[in-house]
XYZ file of C-alpha atoms in Angstrom:
334
model
C 28.031 -24.098 -28.498
C 28.578 -22.770 -24.771
C 25.684 -22.592 -22.524
C 27.107 -19.763 -20.412
C 28.344 -19.896 -16.908
C 26.723 -21.496 -13.898
C 25.354 -19.205 -11.069
C 28.640 -19.803 -9.100
C 30.541 -18.975 -12.270
C 28.579 -15.780 -12.868
C 29.030 -14.788 -9.057
C 32.968 -15.258 -9.520
C 32.922 -13.115 -12.501
C 31.097 -10.263 -10.817
C 32.828 -10.650 -7.586
C 29.795 -11.121 -5.316
C 28.182 -14.187 -3.549
C 25.916 -16.664 -5.397
C 23.211 -15.841 -2.970
C 23.405 -12.003 -4.026
C 23.389 -12.967 -7.645
C 20.252 -15.177 -7.069
C 18.523 -12.203 -5.178
C 19.310 -9.763 -7.963
C 18.150 -12.043 -10.856
C 14.977 -13.217 -8.993
C 13.624 -9.720 -7.920
C 14.222 -10.691 -4.214
C 14.929 -7.843 -1.582
C 18.354 -7.417 -0.189
C 20.448 -5.980 -2.929
C 20.245 -2.370 -4.390
C 18.722 -1.298 -7.753
C 22.089 -0.414 -8.985
C 23.503 -3.843 -8.249
C 20.419 -5.560 -9.509
C 20.966 -3.847 -12.918
C 24.626 -4.751 -12.904
C 24.142 -8.364 -12.226
C 21.418 -8.545 -14.912
C 23.484 -6.817 -17.525
C 26.616 -9.001 -16.867
C 24.373 -12.069 -16.814
C 22.904 -11.040 -20.295
C 26.435 -10.255 -21.549
C 27.875 -13.706 -20.358
C 24.770 -15.598 -21.847
C 23.764 -16.939 -18.417
C 20.697 -19.101 -18.436
C 19.071 -20.156 -15.031
C 18.820 -23.847 -14.500
C 15.387 -24.019 -13.396
C 15.224 -27.836 -12.919
C 18.036 -27.696 -10.505
C 16.569 -24.663 -8.569
C 13.290 -26.386 -8.131
C 15.198 -29.426 -6.560
C 17.430 -27.155 -4.402
C 14.667 -24.839 -3.114
C 12.291 -26.324 -0.744
C 8.579 -24.942 -1.129
C 5.973 -24.833 1.384
C 3.452 -23.714 -1.233
C 2.265 -21.061 1.155
C 2.255 -17.229 0.848
C 1.760 -14.882 3.732
C -0.298 -11.624 3.630
C -0.287 -8.998 6.484
C -2.666 -6.217 6.702
C -2.583 -3.074 8.724
C -6.104 -3.153 10.103
C -8.674 -5.742 9.434
C -11.430 -3.397 10.834
C -11.028 -1.445 7.535
C -13.280 -3.447 5.121
C -11.147 -2.486 2.173
C -8.492 -5.053 3.315
C -10.998 -7.772 2.914
C -11.223 -7.053 -0.776
C -7.356 -7.106 -0.932
C -7.288 -10.425 0.817
C -9.965 -11.887 -1.685
C -7.878 -10.845 -4.705
C -4.665 -12.203 -3.099
C -6.069 -15.529 -1.867
C -7.961 -16.136 -5.236
C -4.809 -15.620 -7.364
C -2.483 -17.655 -4.907
C -5.065 -20.554 -4.859
C -5.374 -20.727 -8.537
C -1.577 -21.485 -8.756
C -1.620 -24.105 -6.006
C -0.764 -21.783 -2.912
C -2.391 -21.588 0.362
C -2.495 -18.199 2.079
C -1.720 -17.243 5.724
C -3.159 -13.963 6.690
C -2.383 -11.778 9.808
C -2.898 -8.124 10.838
C -0.465 -5.802 12.630
C -3.371 -3.786 13.965
C -1.390 -0.548 13.337
C 1.196 -1.740 16.040
C 4.839 -2.027 14.938
C 5.934 -4.486 17.510
C 2.904 -6.758 16.608
C 3.945 -6.168 12.913
C 7.586 -7.448 13.672
C 6.235 -10.341 15.710
C 3.717 -11.238 12.896
C 6.507 -11.396 10.443
C 8.758 -13.574 12.298
C 5.721 -15.944 13.161
C 5.124 -16.217 9.562
C 8.700 -16.950 8.649
C 8.828 -19.892 11.055
C 6.036 -21.369 8.867
C 8.609 -21.283 5.918
C 6.604 -18.995 3.772
C 7.548 -18.883 0.037
C 6.824 -15.165 0.017
C 5.144 -12.441 1.792
C 2.920 -9.321 0.791
C 2.436 -6.726 3.543
C 0.884 -3.343 3.956
C 3.615 -2.015 6.210
C 3.532 0.608 9.060
C 7.132 1.311 8.294
C 8.503 -0.100 4.997
C 12.090 0.195 6.087
C 11.611 -1.797 9.426
C 9.655 -4.389 7.671
C 12.410 -5.009 5.035
C 15.067 -5.168 7.578
C 13.038 -7.749 9.540
C 12.341 -9.770 6.481
C 15.883 -9.799 5.292
C 16.996 -11.016 8.596
C 14.509 -13.814 8.570
C 14.150 -14.954 4.920
C 15.651 -14.726 1.491
C 12.210 -15.185 -0.210
C 10.508 -12.464 -2.203
C 8.621 -9.518 -0.619
C 5.827 -7.354 -1.898
C 5.033 -4.088 -0.135
C 1.355 -3.065 -0.562
C 0.063 0.543 -0.248
C 3.375 1.765 1.025
C 5.148 5.064 0.516
C 6.828 5.653 -2.794
C 10.157 6.074 -1.007
C 10.052 2.250 -0.315
C 10.960 1.826 -4.117
C 14.575 1.999 -3.207
C 14.375 -0.840 -0.828
C 14.755 -3.914 -3.271
C 11.516 -5.238 -2.466
C 8.662 -5.208 -5.064
C 5.848 -2.930 -4.330
C 2.118 -2.200 -5.553
C -0.274 0.538 -4.386
C -2.743 2.999 -5.879
C -1.569 6.217 -7.176
C -1.266 8.441 -4.117
C -0.524 11.595 -6.226
C -3.638 11.063 -8.400
C -5.800 10.424 -5.341
C -4.729 13.795 -3.407
C -4.918 15.875 -6.455
C -8.370 14.526 -7.626
C -9.824 15.303 -3.955
C -8.204 18.665 -3.644
C -9.040 19.754 -7.223
C -12.804 18.662 -6.716
C -13.060 20.627 -3.390
C -11.358 23.612 -4.956
C -13.579 23.625 -8.029
C -16.730 23.634 -5.602
C -15.292 26.838 -4.161
C -13.750 25.307 -0.656
C -10.707 27.200 0.534
C -10.706 25.838 4.139
C -9.867 22.136 3.545
C -8.636 19.786 6.158
C -6.924 16.362 5.626
C -7.803 13.530 8.256
C -4.956 11.078 8.198
C -3.608 8.132 10.286
C -0.193 9.286 11.634
C 2.718 6.903 12.023
C 2.338 5.407 8.461
C 5.108 6.457 5.937
C 2.386 6.299 3.279
C 0.116 8.683 5.250
C 3.050 11.338 5.772
C 3.585 11.225 1.855
C -0.121 12.109 1.346
C 0.299 14.778 3.976
C 3.179 16.342 1.932
C 1.334 16.269 -1.384
C -1.594 17.878 0.471
C 0.366 20.667 1.901
C 2.092 21.321 -1.512
C -1.028 21.573 -3.323
C -2.647 23.892 -0.791
C 0.398 26.024 -0.757
C 0.378 26.359 -4.513
C -3.167 27.826 -4.180
C -2.010 30.249 -1.472
C -4.173 28.359 1.124
C -3.581 26.993 4.584
C -3.377 23.285 4.848
C -5.010 21.709 7.908
C -4.072 18.229 8.988
C -6.122 16.378 11.643
C -4.346 13.217 13.034
C -6.637 10.208 13.617
C -6.181 7.660 16.450
C -8.668 5.020 17.795
C -12.261 5.433 16.744
C -13.326 7.557 19.695
C -10.131 9.671 19.554
C -10.569 10.362 15.977
C -14.104 11.563 16.249
C -13.042 13.724 19.355
C -10.374 15.414 17.313
C -12.618 15.930 14.334
C -15.216 17.531 16.600
C -12.668 19.795 18.024
C -11.518 20.875 14.558
C -15.192 21.500 13.463
C -16.097 23.573 16.531
C -13.905 26.721 15.850
C -15.100 29.960 13.996
C -12.589 29.359 11.315
C -13.669 25.613 10.955
C -12.925 23.620 7.644
C -15.745 23.567 5.301
C -14.345 20.332 3.718
C -12.533 17.302 5.005
C -10.840 14.852 2.902
C -9.713 11.404 4.434
C -7.128 8.708 4.005
C -9.906 6.096 4.077
C -13.609 5.601 3.939
C -13.403 4.313 7.402
C -12.020 7.699 8.573
C -14.793 9.330 6.618
C -17.495 7.426 8.663
C -15.831 9.128 11.778
C -16.348 12.568 10.232
C -19.961 11.849 9.712
C -20.180 11.138 13.398
C -18.424 14.269 14.373
C -20.761 16.224 12.149
C -23.742 14.814 14.001
C -22.095 15.719 17.278
C -21.429 19.302 16.127
C -24.774 19.895 14.415
C -23.345 20.320 10.927
C -25.121 18.961 7.986
C -23.315 17.092 5.218
C -22.923 18.580 2.614
C -24.776 21.895 3.342
C -22.230 22.744 6.196
C -19.602 20.340 5.509
C -18.360 18.514 2.539
C -16.440 15.052 2.951
C -14.321 13.098 0.693
C -13.276 9.564 1.453
C -10.663 7.003 -0.045
C -11.361 3.475 -0.850
C -14.987 3.317 -2.254
C -16.190 0.625 0.243
C -19.601 -0.927 -0.735
C -21.116 0.609 2.342
C -19.934 4.205 1.457
C -22.693 4.748 -1.137
C -25.271 3.754 1.701
C -24.337 6.551 3.947
C -26.708 9.419 4.354
C -25.742 11.171 2.306
C -23.877 8.892 -0.057
C -19.987 9.384 0.240
C -17.886 11.193 -2.506
C -14.692 9.082 -2.521
C -11.629 7.877 -4.331
C -12.264 4.484 -5.980
C -9.176 2.101 -5.533
C -9.320 -1.501 -6.710
C -7.928 -3.354 -3.721
C -8.907 -6.668 -5.099
C -6.798 -5.946 -8.209
C -3.766 -4.987 -5.851
C -4.226 -8.091 -3.865
C -4.331 -10.165 -7.114
C -1.249 -8.537 -8.647
C 0.648 -8.822 -5.472
C 0.188 -12.599 -5.357
C 1.159 -12.940 -9.033
C 4.385 -10.993 -8.518
C 5.451 -13.079 -5.551
C 4.816 -16.258 -7.546
C 6.465 -14.925 -10.626
C 9.673 -14.009 -8.425
C 9.578 -17.602 -7.021
C 9.690 -19.037 -10.336
C 12.466 -16.970 -11.530
C 10.473 -14.950 -13.896
C 11.527 -11.385 -15.080
C 8.948 -9.181 -13.091
C 7.386 -6.690 -15.467
C 6.999 -3.450 -13.652
C 8.314 -4.462 -10.115
C 6.945 -1.258 -8.583
C 3.342 -0.717 -9.669
C 0.860 2.187 -9.282
C -2.713 1.486 -10.056
C -5.025 4.304 -11.269
C -7.745 5.720 -8.920
C -10.925 7.418 -9.840
C -13.015 10.084 -8.005
C -16.509 8.937 -7.437
C -18.724 12.141 -6.874
C -21.917 11.372 -4.809
C -23.844 13.673 -2.474
C -21.443 14.430 0.392
C -19.813 17.184 -1.519
C -21.322 20.664 -2.483
C -20.198 24.404 -2.631
C -19.579 25.823 0.889
C -22.601 27.553 2.378
C -22.826 31.278 2.025
């Protein structure tokens, strides 16, 4: 009975390189979704079976995975690191952690520094997913997982995992509308493709209600507080602010103190992350709960599965989020 073609034989049948066949079969970035589907269909038709023993001998392993966060000053990323490191270490991998500090040049340098360590795979919360993918493909042929990236990154060929952004925006907006708010602002971190996606979702929801969408762009801590203070100082100020993170929500609390506004009597606030500290704020923060520990855990298992040649179940994952209603939201005064 025939055992099917070899990897090189399969490549010859399809008319592409063995490297491209390997990337398509193993879920690695660098090939289109269309080519990946075609390769897998022809492989099944030809009865191709990977030789895992030969692959293990051929591919050198460092038993090290990389994880790059956007900003370690956001405690939410510490939970992600915990989940990622725990899942990796259970399977015999060490983890190298870095941060881009929301600086794209630093992000590129960090990726290159990690590839010099011969990483077996990388998970990254990207500033710009397309730029990250291009840099990684130039430096490595190992698997990549994009964490908390924009939905558009699904076409990149890399795996991805994130919270459900549409559910998050909808839950926050619906909650504030149900309370009677019509002047709602979104405080976001500009420059992130994932942030621009949430802005688009927010604008569409407000437009559907016939309401004006107000977007405040954050920056450094001091800049963000200053911009929120300005937004809250006008006669037609927002009566509610929703944010991209609990960290940004903390800055709204600071701005409210500076402008003499009381939360939630004069201003309602909704965060995103459900950090352990957020329920300790005065008043406790209403927020979107996102399980970053589970995101980290699944990102690690996806990378290791791809390295082992496994068929990755759902290579693009969106985990559910939940609105936690606490004391920072109330009907608008008057």
